[in-house]
Structure formats: structure tokens, C-alpha cells
Coordinates of C-alpha atoms in Angstrom, one line a residue:
Chain A
G30 CA 2.5 3.9 16.4
A31 CA 4.6 2.1 18.8
V32 CA 8.4 3.4 18.8
V33 CA 11.6 1.4 19.7
S34 CA 14.8 3.4 20.3
Q35 CA 18.6 2.4 20.2
H36 CA 21.3 3.5 21.7
P37 CA 23.8 4.2 20.7
S38 CA 22.7 4.7 16.9
W39 CA 26.8 4.3 16.1
V40 CA 30.1 3.3 17.6
I41 CA 33.4 2.7 16.6
C42 CA 35.7 1.0 19.3
K43 CA 39.0 -0.9 19.1
S44 CA 39.4 -4.5 18.5
G45 CA 39.2 -6.5 21.7
T46 CA 37.1 -4.1 23.7
S47 CA 33.3 -4.9 24.4
V48 CA 30.3 -2.7 23.5
K49 CA 27.1 -2.6 24.7
I50 CA 24.0 -1.6 22.8
E51 CA 20.5 -0.8 24.1
C52 CA 16.9 -1.0 22.8
R53 CA 14.0 0.1 24.2
S54 CA 10.2 0.0 23.6
L55 CA 9.1 3.5 24.4
D56 CA 5.5 3.4 24.9
F57 CA 4.8 -0.3 25.0
Q58 CA 5.7 -3.3 27.1
A59 CA 7.3 -5.8 24.8
T60 CA 7.9 -9.2 26.3
T61 CA 10.0 -10.3 23.3
M62 CA 12.5 -8.7 21.3
F63 CA 14.7 -9.5 18.4
W64 CA 17.9 -8.8 17.6
Y65 CA 19.3 -8.9 13.9
R66 CA 22.8 -8.0 11.9
Q67 CA 22.8 -6.5 8.5
F68 CA 25.8 -6.6 6.5
P69 CA 26.1 -4.1 3.4
K70 CA 23.9 -4.9 0.9
Q71 CA 22.2 -7.9 2.6
S72 CA 19.4 -8.8 4.2
L73 CA 18.6 -8.9 7.9
M74 CA 19.5 -11.8 9.7
L75 CA 18.2 -12.9 12.9
M76 CA 20.8 -13.3 16.0
A77 CA 18.9 -13.9 18.7
T78 CA 15.2 -14.3 20.3
S79 CA 15.2 -12.4 23.9
N80 CA 12.6 -13.2 26.5
E81 CA 12.2 -10.4 29.4
G82 CA 12.9 -12.8 32.2
S83 CA 14.8 -15.5 30.8
K84 CA 17.7 -16.4 28.7
A85 CA 17.9 -15.6 25.0
T86 CA 17.5 -18.0 22.6
Y87 CA 20.5 -17.9 19.7
E88 CA 20.1 -18.8 16.2
Q89 CA 22.5 -21.3 14.7
G90 CA 25.7 -20.1 14.4
V91 CA 25.5 -17.0 16.4
E92 CA 28.0 -17.2 19.4
K93 CA 26.2 -16.8 22.5
D94 CA 29.1 -15.7 24.7
K95 CA 30.5 -13.4 22.4
F96 CA 26.9 -11.7 21.9
L97 CA 25.2 -11.5 25.3
I98 CA 21.8 -10.6 25.4
N99 CA 20.0 -9.4 28.6
H100 CA 16.2 -8.7 28.5
A101 CA 16.0 -7.3 32.1
S102 CA 12.3 -5.5 31.9
L103 CA 9.5 -5.3 29.5
T104 CA 10.9 -2.2 28.0
L105 CA 14.6 -2.9 28.0
S106 CA 17.2 -5.6 26.1
T107 CA 20.8 -4.9 25.7
L108 CA 23.3 -6.8 23.4
T109 CA 27.1 -6.4 24.5
V110 CA 29.6 -7.6 21.7
T111 CA 32.2 -9.0 23.8
S112 CA 35.9 -8.9 22.9
A113 CA 34.9 -7.2 19.4
H114 CA 36.9 -8.1 16.1
P115 CA 36.7 -6.1 12.8
E116 CA 34.2 -8.7 11.5
D117 CA 31.9 -7.8 14.3
S118 CA 31.5 -4.6 12.5
S119 CA 27.9 -4.7 11.0
F120 CA 24.5 -2.7 11.3
Y121 CA 22.9 -4.0 14.4
I122 CA 19.0 -3.8 14.3
C123 CA 16.5 -4.8 17.3
S124 CA 12.7 -4.9 17.0
A125 CA 10.2 -5.4 19.9
R126 CA 6.7 -7.4 19.6
D127 CA 4.0 -5.8 21.3
W128 CA 2.2 -7.7 24.0
G129 CA -0.3 -10.1 23.3
P130 CA -0.4 -13.8 21.6
G131 CA -2.2 -12.4 18.3
S132 CA 0.5 -9.3 17.7
Y133 CA 2.3 -10.2 15.1
E134 CA 3.8 -6.9 14.1
Q135 CA 7.4 -6.0 15.2
Y136 CA 8.4 -2.8 15.8
F137 CA 11.8 -1.9 14.7
G138 CA 14.7 0.1 16.0
P139 CA 16.7 2.6 14.0
G140 CA 20.0 0.5 14.1
T141 CA 23.5 0.8 15.5
R142 CA 26.3 1.0 13.2
L143 CA 29.3 -0.8 14.9
T144 CA 32.8 0.1 13.4
V145 CA 35.5 -2.0 14.7
T146 CA 38.9 -1.0 14.4
Chain B
E1 CA 15.3 -24.7 7.0
D2 CA 13.0 -21.5 6.6
K3 CA 13.3 -20.1 3.2
V4 CA 11.9 -16.5 1.8
V5 CA 13.3 -16.0 -1.9
Q6 CA 12.5 -12.3 -3.3
S7 CA 12.9 -11.2 -7.0
P8 CA 14.0 -9.6 -9.0
L9 CA 17.4 -8.7 -6.4
S10 CA 17.2 -5.3 -8.2
L11 CA 15.3 -3.0 -10.4
V12 CA 15.7 0.2 -12.1
V13 CA 12.7 1.9 -13.7
H14 CA 11.5 5.5 -14.5
E15 CA 9.1 7.5 -12.1
G16 CA 5.7 6.8 -13.5
D17 CA 6.1 3.1 -14.2
T18 CA 4.3 0.3 -12.4
V19 CA 6.7 -2.2 -10.7
T20 CA 6.2 -5.5 -9.3
L21 CA 8.2 -7.2 -6.4
N22 CA 8.0 -11.1 -5.9
C23 CA 8.2 -12.9 -2.4
S24 CA 8.0 -16.7 -2.4
Y25 CA 8.6 -18.7 1.0
E26 CA 9.0 -22.5 2.2
V27 CA 8.5 -22.6 6.0
T28 CA 7.1 -24.4 9.0
N29 CA 4.4 -23.0 11.2
F30 CA 3.8 -20.0 8.7
R31 CA 1.8 -17.0 10.7
S32 CA 1.8 -14.6 8.1
L33 CA 4.0 -12.4 5.7
L34 CA 5.1 -9.2 5.9
W35 CA 6.7 -6.4 3.6
Y36 CA 8.8 -3.7 4.7
K37 CA 10.6 -0.6 3.1
Q38 CA 14.2 -0.2 4.0
E39 CA 16.2 3.2 3.3
K40 CA 19.1 4.3 5.1
K41 CA 17.9 3.0 8.7
A42 CA 16.2 0.2 9.8
P43 CA 12.7 -1.0 8.1
T44 CA 9.3 0.5 8.0
F45 CA 6.5 -1.2 7.8
L46 CA 4.2 -1.5 5.0
F47 CA 1.7 -4.7 4.9
M48 CA 0.9 -7.6 6.9
L49 CA -0.7 -10.4 5.1
T50 CA -2.4 -13.4 7.1
S51 CA -5.0 -14.5 4.3
S52 CA -5.0 -15.6 1.3
G53 CA -6.6 -13.4 -1.9
I54 CA -7.0 -10.2 0.3
E55 CA -5.7 -7.3 -1.1
K56 CA -3.8 -4.9 1.4
K57 CA -3.8 -1.6 -0.5
S58 CA -2.2 2.1 1.0
G59 CA -2.2 4.6 -1.3
R60 CA 0.0 3.5 -4.8
L61 CA 1.0 0.4 -2.7
S62 CA -0.6 -2.6 -2.8
S63 CA 0.2 -6.3 -1.6
I64 CA -1.3 -9.7 -2.1
L65 CA -0.9 -13.2 -0.8
D66 CA -1.3 -16.7 -2.2
K67 CA -0.9 -19.3 0.5
K68 CA -1.7 -22.1 -1.9
E69 CA 1.1 -21.3 -4.1
L70 CA 3.5 -19.7 -1.2
F71 CA 3.9 -16.5 -2.5
S72 CA 2.9 -12.5 -2.4
I73 CA 3.6 -9.7 -4.6
L74 CA 3.9 -6.2 -3.6
N75 CA 2.8 -3.6 -6.2
I76 CA 3.7 0.0 -6.8
T77 CA 1.7 2.0 -9.1
A78 CA 3.1 5.3 -10.8
T79 CA 6.4 4.8 -9.0
Q80 CA 8.4 8.3 -7.5
T81 CA 11.8 8.9 -6.7
G82 CA 10.9 8.7 -3.0
D83 CA 9.9 4.9 -3.8
S84 CA 13.8 3.9 -4.1
A85 CA 14.5 1.8 -1.3
V86 CA 15.0 -1.7 -0.5
Y87 CA 11.9 -3.8 -0.1
L88 CA 12.0 -6.6 2.2
C89 CA 9.6 -9.5 2.6
A90 CA 9.4 -11.4 5.8
V91 CA 7.7 -14.3 7.1
V92 CA 6.5 -14.9 10.6
V93 CA 6.9 -18.0 11.9
G94 CA 6.4 -20.4 15.1
S95 CA 5.1 -19.9 18.4
A96 CA 7.9 -17.1 19.1
R97 CA 6.6 -15.5 15.9
Q98 CA 10.2 -14.6 14.4
L99 CA 10.8 -13.3 11.3
T100 CA 12.5 -14.9 8.4
F101 CA 13.7 -12.1 6.2
G102 CA 14.4 -12.5 2.3
S103 CA 17.1 -11.3 0.6
G104 CA 15.4 -7.9 -0.6
T105 CA 14.7 -6.1 -4.0
Q106 CA 16.7 -3.0 -4.5
L107 CA 14.4 -0.5 -6.4
T108 CA 16.0 2.4 -7.6
V109 CA 13.4 4.9 -9.4
L110 CA 15.2 7.7 -11.9
P111 CA 13.7 11.0 -12.5

């Protein structure tokens, strides 16, 4: 099956620094990737939709200047949390949708646990 | 605003029991409904349902969609401790095929 990787799997950073999370589709091309955030004991909340070669579409309430998304190729999207604060500590998960208009399935990465101290 | 509601929020059963998890939705531009199992990390895919009334089955798990009443159920028969997880329901909407997730049902299966 399709595989999506994320790097790093966990990261601890100091308040005020920036952190970059990578999401890669390993064996398929993903025109669209999605970034989610999950707080403890809560469901996944969609942050943004990332389309290759164009600007990301952010969900209401998500600061685009704080969560920078770049989808430079069909296999890589990055999420940069800028000037991180403790309230940004969360589990960040990406997913990738396979090429093709009829493809509804999304393949999830293993997630990145971010802790901001 | 799109909404996906799962019930119950949590459930504790004993091995061998049968459980039914519910998912109702109110969304615009429905495409399909997906069920996922989430343990420690990212969700793993279980089922995709697009048509009403057609049961999808995989081992002890089965699911069905009712597009008229806007809900789906996930059944697990003869539960095992390894079934303990959060079960997430998500609806695919729009041309971008975004997923809107429910809050999940925390299932705990006791030995």
C-alpha cells in the first residue's frame, strides 16, 4: 500500500524558535497533502490543504503566517511552525492523496509530536 | 459548517462482546465516509463507504452507510483486546476531498 513518512517523529524546541516538519509520499505522487493537528484526547483537526505548486488553503482560525506550508514537489510537503509557543505543542499529522480524480483515500503519515518548552 | 458526530464517546466492553459505533453527519457536498482506527500514532484506514446499504466487511469488522438518514455504523464482533483503540469516522467533502473528522469513539476491550 501507499506509504507516507514524516520527519521528525518527535521534536522538542524552545519557545520562539521555528520547527520544520516534512511529509513525504514514498511510492506515489501526491498532488494534494493535508496537515492536521491533534490535541490529547481530541480528534484530528484539519489545518490546511496543500497543493503542489500553489499556495496552501488554510482552515478558518489557522494562522498562515505562523504555520508555513510549502508543497514544492509531488512527493514532499513541509510545515514550518514559526516562533513556536507552548500552546503549539501538539501531534501534527500529514496525509497525502493519491493522483487521480476518483481517489478518495488519504494515506496518513505516522505523525510528529511537537513539544515547545 | 460541516459536522460529524460520533457516539458513544467511549465504550468499555469485555472480550467476545459485539460493539456498534455510530457516526452521523451533516455536510455539504458529501463524497464518501471513511472509518479509521487510531492507536498510538496516525490513523489506519478501515473502510470507505460511498453507496447506501452496501455492507463492507473485513474479518470481524463491518460497516454500512445510510445516505438518506446521514449516518454510518461500524460493527465489531467477538471483540479482542487488540481492538482497543480510538475509532474515527471522517467524511470526504468537496472537490478538494478534505476530511472532516468526528471526535472519535474510545473503545476499551477488557480481557
